[in-house]
Amino acid sequence: MTNQIYSVAIDGPAGAGKSTIARQAAKALGFVYVDTGAIYRTIAYAAILSKVDVKDAQMVEALLPQVQITMDWLDGVQQMYLAQENVTGEIRTSEVSSTASIVAAIPAVRQFLLDMQRDVARKRSVIMDGRDIGTVVLPDAAVKIYLFASVEVRAKRRWLEMQHVPFETVLMDVAARDERDMNREIAPLKPAQDAVMLDTSKLDLQQSIDAVVEIIRKKIAL
Ligand code: DC
């Protein structure tokens, strides 16, 4: 048993299964799972509550000093708080999803969240998932994994979780988010040069978790 602190970065597009896979892998390894998308979602939710037009970057930037975000873990499940109020459930709507990908393209928002994310990884071993963890947030992470799957497979997985939404709508939504996340000027979604690429298109959930745990164990000999 060592007291060494390790960071694992998992990046990839929406719907590649990152959060479920990262959460289960963290459980298997005794690491804390950090979902950074939830932090962007909380900012988006704050903007929606304040009726800020998120297309106006200056308005969003002006809102930031008033946004009080904290997080903690309840039975290993990350909880998000906005001004002391638990908003873990509220940030999962599709309105918050698309708003999050808009606010995430604003440089001031990314800067605002950078220290918060790095701070968590300084104190404990983490598996952190997001879009720019291996490239920007934790460039020295011991392990970097880029999880991906075809856009159709990702949309299908999302669609199966939803009810009464036409598949075409979900497909367009996932494609639009990819477009925004990959083509923004700041910290676009892309694999780090030293990331292990893992295509989950043909893997089921358990196979994906096993593959991730194996990649991590190989790299840091746990
Ligand atoms: O992973 P998610 O769907 O909860 O993320 C919500 C949005 O936040 C997503 O469209 C991209 C953005 N995001 C980001 O830009 N950087 C991160 N590290 C995590 C999420």
Coordinates of C-alpha atoms and ligand atoms in Angstrom, one line a residue:
M1 CA 0.0 0.0 0.0
T2 CA 1.5 3.3 -1.0
N3 CA 0.4 6.8 -0.3
Q4 CA 1.1 7.8 -3.8
I5 CA -1.6 10.0 -5.4
Y6 CA -2.5 9.1 -9.0
S7 CA -4.6 10.9 -11.6
V8 CA -6.3 9.2 -14.4
A9 CA -7.8 11.4 -17.2
I10 CA -10.7 10.1 -19.3
D11 CA -11.8 12.2 -22.2
G12 CA -14.1 11.7 -25.1
P13 CA -17.3 12.8 -26.8
A14 CA -20.8 12.9 -25.2
G15 CA -22.4 9.5 -25.0
A16 CA -19.3 7.4 -25.2
G17 CA -20.2 6.0 -21.8
K18 CA -17.4 7.9 -20.0
S19 CA -19.2 8.7 -16.7
T20 CA -20.6 5.2 -16.1
I21 CA -17.4 3.6 -17.1
A22 CA -15.2 6.0 -15.1
R23 CA -17.4 5.7 -12.0
Q24 CA -17.2 1.9 -12.0
A25 CA -13.5 1.9 -12.7
A26 CA -12.9 4.3 -9.9
K27 CA -14.9 2.0 -7.6
A28 CA -12.8 -1.0 -8.6
L29 CA -9.6 0.9 -7.9
G30 CA -10.6 2.8 -4.9
F31 CA -10.2 6.2 -6.6
V32 CA -12.5 9.2 -6.4
Y33 CA -14.5 9.7 -9.6
V34 CA -14.7 13.3 -10.7
D35 CA -17.3 14.2 -13.3
T36 CA -16.2 17.6 -14.7
G37 CA -19.1 17.9 -17.1
A38 CA -21.3 18.2 -14.0
I39 CA -19.4 21.4 -13.0
Y40 CA -20.0 22.9 -16.5
R41 CA -23.6 21.9 -16.2
T42 CA -23.9 23.7 -12.8
I43 CA -22.6 26.9 -14.4
A44 CA -25.2 26.4 -17.2
Y45 CA -27.9 25.8 -14.7
A46 CA -26.9 29.0 -12.8
A47 CA -27.1 30.9 -16.1
I48 CA -30.5 29.5 -16.9
L49 CA -31.8 30.4 -13.4
S50 CA -30.4 34.0 -13.8
K51 CA -32.0 34.2 -17.3
V52 CA -28.6 35.1 -18.8
D53 CA -28.4 34.8 -22.6
V54 CA -25.5 32.3 -22.8
K55 CA -24.8 33.3 -26.4
D56 CA -23.5 36.6 -24.8
A57 CA -20.1 35.6 -23.4
Q58 CA -19.7 38.9 -21.5
M59 CA -23.0 38.4 -19.7
V60 CA -21.9 34.9 -18.7
E61 CA -18.5 36.2 -17.6
A62 CA -20.2 38.9 -15.5
L63 CA -22.3 36.2 -13.7
L64 CA -19.2 34.1 -12.7
P65 CA -18.2 36.0 -9.5
Q66 CA -21.7 35.4 -8.1
V67 CA -21.7 31.7 -8.9
Q68 CA -20.9 29.6 -5.8
I69 CA -20.2 26.0 -6.8
T70 CA -19.1 23.3 -4.4
M71 CA -19.1 19.5 -4.7
D72 CA -18.7 16.6 -2.4
W73 CA -19.3 12.8 -2.5
L74 CA -22.1 10.9 -1.0
D75 CA -21.5 7.1 -1.0
G76 CA -19.1 7.7 -3.9
V77 CA -21.6 9.7 -5.9
Q78 CA -20.6 13.3 -6.8
Q79 CA -23.0 15.9 -5.5
M80 CA -23.1 19.4 -7.0
Y81 CA -24.2 22.4 -5.0
L82 CA -25.1 25.8 -6.3
A83 CA -25.1 28.3 -3.4
Q84 CA -25.5 25.5 -0.9
E85 CA -28.4 24.0 -2.8
N86 CA -28.0 20.4 -4.1
V87 CA -28.6 20.6 -7.8
T88 CA -27.3 17.1 -8.7
G89 CA -30.6 16.1 -10.3
E90 CA -31.5 19.5 -11.8
I91 CA -28.4 19.6 -14.0
R92 CA -29.4 16.4 -16.0
T93 CA -32.0 17.9 -18.3
S94 CA -31.4 18.3 -22.1
E95 CA -31.7 22.1 -21.8
V96 CA -28.8 22.1 -19.3
S97 CA -26.8 19.7 -21.6
S98 CA -27.0 22.0 -24.6
T99 CA -26.5 25.2 -22.5
A100 CA -23.4 23.5 -20.9
S101 CA -21.8 23.0 -24.2
I102 CA -22.3 26.7 -25.1
V103 CA -20.9 28.1 -21.8
A104 CA -18.0 25.6 -22.0
A105 CA -16.8 27.4 -25.1
I106 CA -16.3 30.6 -23.1
P107 CA -12.6 31.1 -22.1
A108 CA -13.5 32.8 -18.8
V109 CA -15.7 29.9 -17.8
R110 CA -12.9 27.4 -18.4
Q111 CA -10.4 29.5 -16.5
F112 CA -12.9 29.9 -13.6
L113 CA -13.2 26.1 -13.3
L114 CA -9.5 25.1 -13.9
D115 CA -8.3 25.5 -10.3
M116 CA -11.4 23.8 -8.9
Q117 CA -10.7 20.7 -11.0
R118 CA -6.9 20.7 -10.3
D119 CA -7.5 21.1 -6.6
V120 CA -9.5 17.9 -6.3
A121 CA -6.8 15.9 -8.0
R122 CA -4.1 17.4 -5.7
K123 CA -5.6 15.8 -2.7
R124 CA -6.5 12.3 -3.7
S125 CA -6.3 9.7 -6.5
V126 CA -8.9 10.5 -9.0
I127 CA -10.4 9.3 -12.2
M128 CA -11.5 12.5 -13.8
D129 CA -13.6 12.6 -16.9
G130 CA -14.3 15.4 -19.3
R131 CA -13.2 16.8 -22.6
D132 CA -9.8 18.4 -21.9
I133 CA -8.6 16.6 -18.8
G134 CA -5.6 14.9 -20.4
T135 CA -4.8 17.9 -22.6
V136 CA -5.3 20.9 -20.3
V137 CA -6.5 20.2 -16.8
L138 CA -4.2 17.3 -15.8
P139 CA -1.5 17.2 -18.5
D140 CA 0.7 15.2 -16.2
A141 CA -1.9 12.5 -15.4
A142 CA -0.3 9.1 -14.9
V143 CA -2.9 7.6 -17.3
K144 CA -4.9 9.2 -20.1
I145 CA -7.6 7.4 -21.9
Y146 CA -9.7 8.7 -24.8
L147 CA -13.0 6.9 -24.9
F148 CA -15.0 7.1 -28.1
A149 CA -17.7 5.4 -30.2
S150 CA -19.4 6.2 -33.5
V151 CA -22.0 9.0 -33.3
E152 CA -24.8 6.5 -34.2
V153 CA -23.9 4.1 -31.4
R154 CA -23.7 7.0 -28.9
A155 CA -27.0 8.5 -30.0
K156 CA -28.6 5.0 -29.7
R157 CA -27.4 4.6 -26.2
R158 CA -28.8 8.0 -25.2
W159 CA -32.0 7.3 -27.0
L160 CA -32.5 4.0 -25.1
E161 CA -32.2 5.9 -21.8
M162 CA -34.9 8.4 -22.9
Q163 CA -38.5 8.0 -23.5
H164 CA -40.8 9.5 -26.1
V165 CA -37.9 11.3 -28.0
P166 CA -37.5 10.4 -31.7
F167 CA -34.1 8.9 -32.5
E168 CA -33.4 11.5 -35.2
T169 CA -33.7 14.3 -32.6
V170 CA -31.2 12.5 -30.2
L171 CA -28.8 11.9 -33.1
M172 CA -28.9 15.5 -34.2
D173 CA -28.4 16.6 -30.6
V174 CA -25.4 14.4 -30.1
A175 CA -23.9 15.5 -33.4
A176 CA -24.4 19.2 -32.6
R177 CA -22.7 18.8 -29.2
D178 CA -19.8 17.0 -30.9
E179 CA -19.5 19.8 -33.4
R180 CA -19.4 22.5 -30.6
D181 CA -17.1 20.5 -28.3
M182 CA -14.6 19.6 -31.0
N183 CA -14.5 22.8 -33.0
R184 CA -14.4 25.5 -30.3
E185 CA -11.3 27.6 -30.1
I186 CA -10.5 26.9 -26.5
A187 CA -9.6 23.5 -25.1
P188 CA -11.4 21.6 -27.9
L189 CA -12.2 18.0 -27.4
K190 CA -9.3 16.0 -28.8
P191 CA -7.1 13.1 -27.6
A192 CA -3.9 13.9 -25.7
Q193 CA -0.9 12.8 -27.7
D194 CA -0.1 10.2 -25.0
A195 CA -3.7 9.0 -24.6
V196 CA -4.7 5.3 -25.0
M197 CA -7.5 5.2 -27.5
L198 CA -10.5 3.0 -26.6
D199 CA -13.3 2.5 -29.0
T200 CA -16.4 1.3 -27.1
S201 CA -18.6 0.9 -30.2
K202 CA -18.5 -2.9 -30.1
L203 CA -18.1 -3.3 -26.3
D204 CA -20.8 -3.6 -23.8
L205 CA -20.6 -1.7 -20.5
Q206 CA -18.8 -4.4 -18.5
Q207 CA -16.3 -5.0 -21.3
S208 CA -15.6 -1.3 -21.4
I209 CA -15.1 -1.1 -17.6
D210 CA -12.8 -4.1 -17.7
A211 CA -10.8 -2.6 -20.6
V212 CA -10.4 0.8 -18.7
V213 CA -9.4 -0.9 -15.4
E214 CA -6.8 -3.0 -17.3
I215 CA -5.3 0.0 -19.1
I216 CA -5.0 1.8 -15.7
R217 CA -3.5 -1.2 -13.9
K218 CA -1.0 -1.8 -16.6
K219 CA 0.2 1.8 -16.5
I220 CA 0.4 2.3 -12.8
A221 CA 0.9 -1.3 -11.6
L222 CA -1.8 -1.2 -9.0
Ligands
DC1 O1 -20.0 15.3 -20.1 P1 -21.2 16.2 -20.1 O2 -22.2 15.9 -21.1 O3 -21.9 16.2 -18.7 O4 -20.6 17.7 -20.3 C1 -21.5 18.8 -20.5 C2 -20.8 19.8 -21.4 O5 -19.7 20.4 -20.8 C3 -20.3 19.2 -22.7 O6 -21.0 19.6 -23.8 C4 -18.9 19.8 -22.9 C5 -18.6 20.5 -21.6 N1 -17.4 20.0 -20.9 C6 -16.2 20.5 -21.3 O7 -16.1 21.4 -22.2 N2 -15.1 20.2 -20.6 C7 -15.1 19.3 -19.7 N3 -14.0 18.9 -19.0 C8 -16.3 18.6 -19.3 C9 -17.5 19.0 -20.0

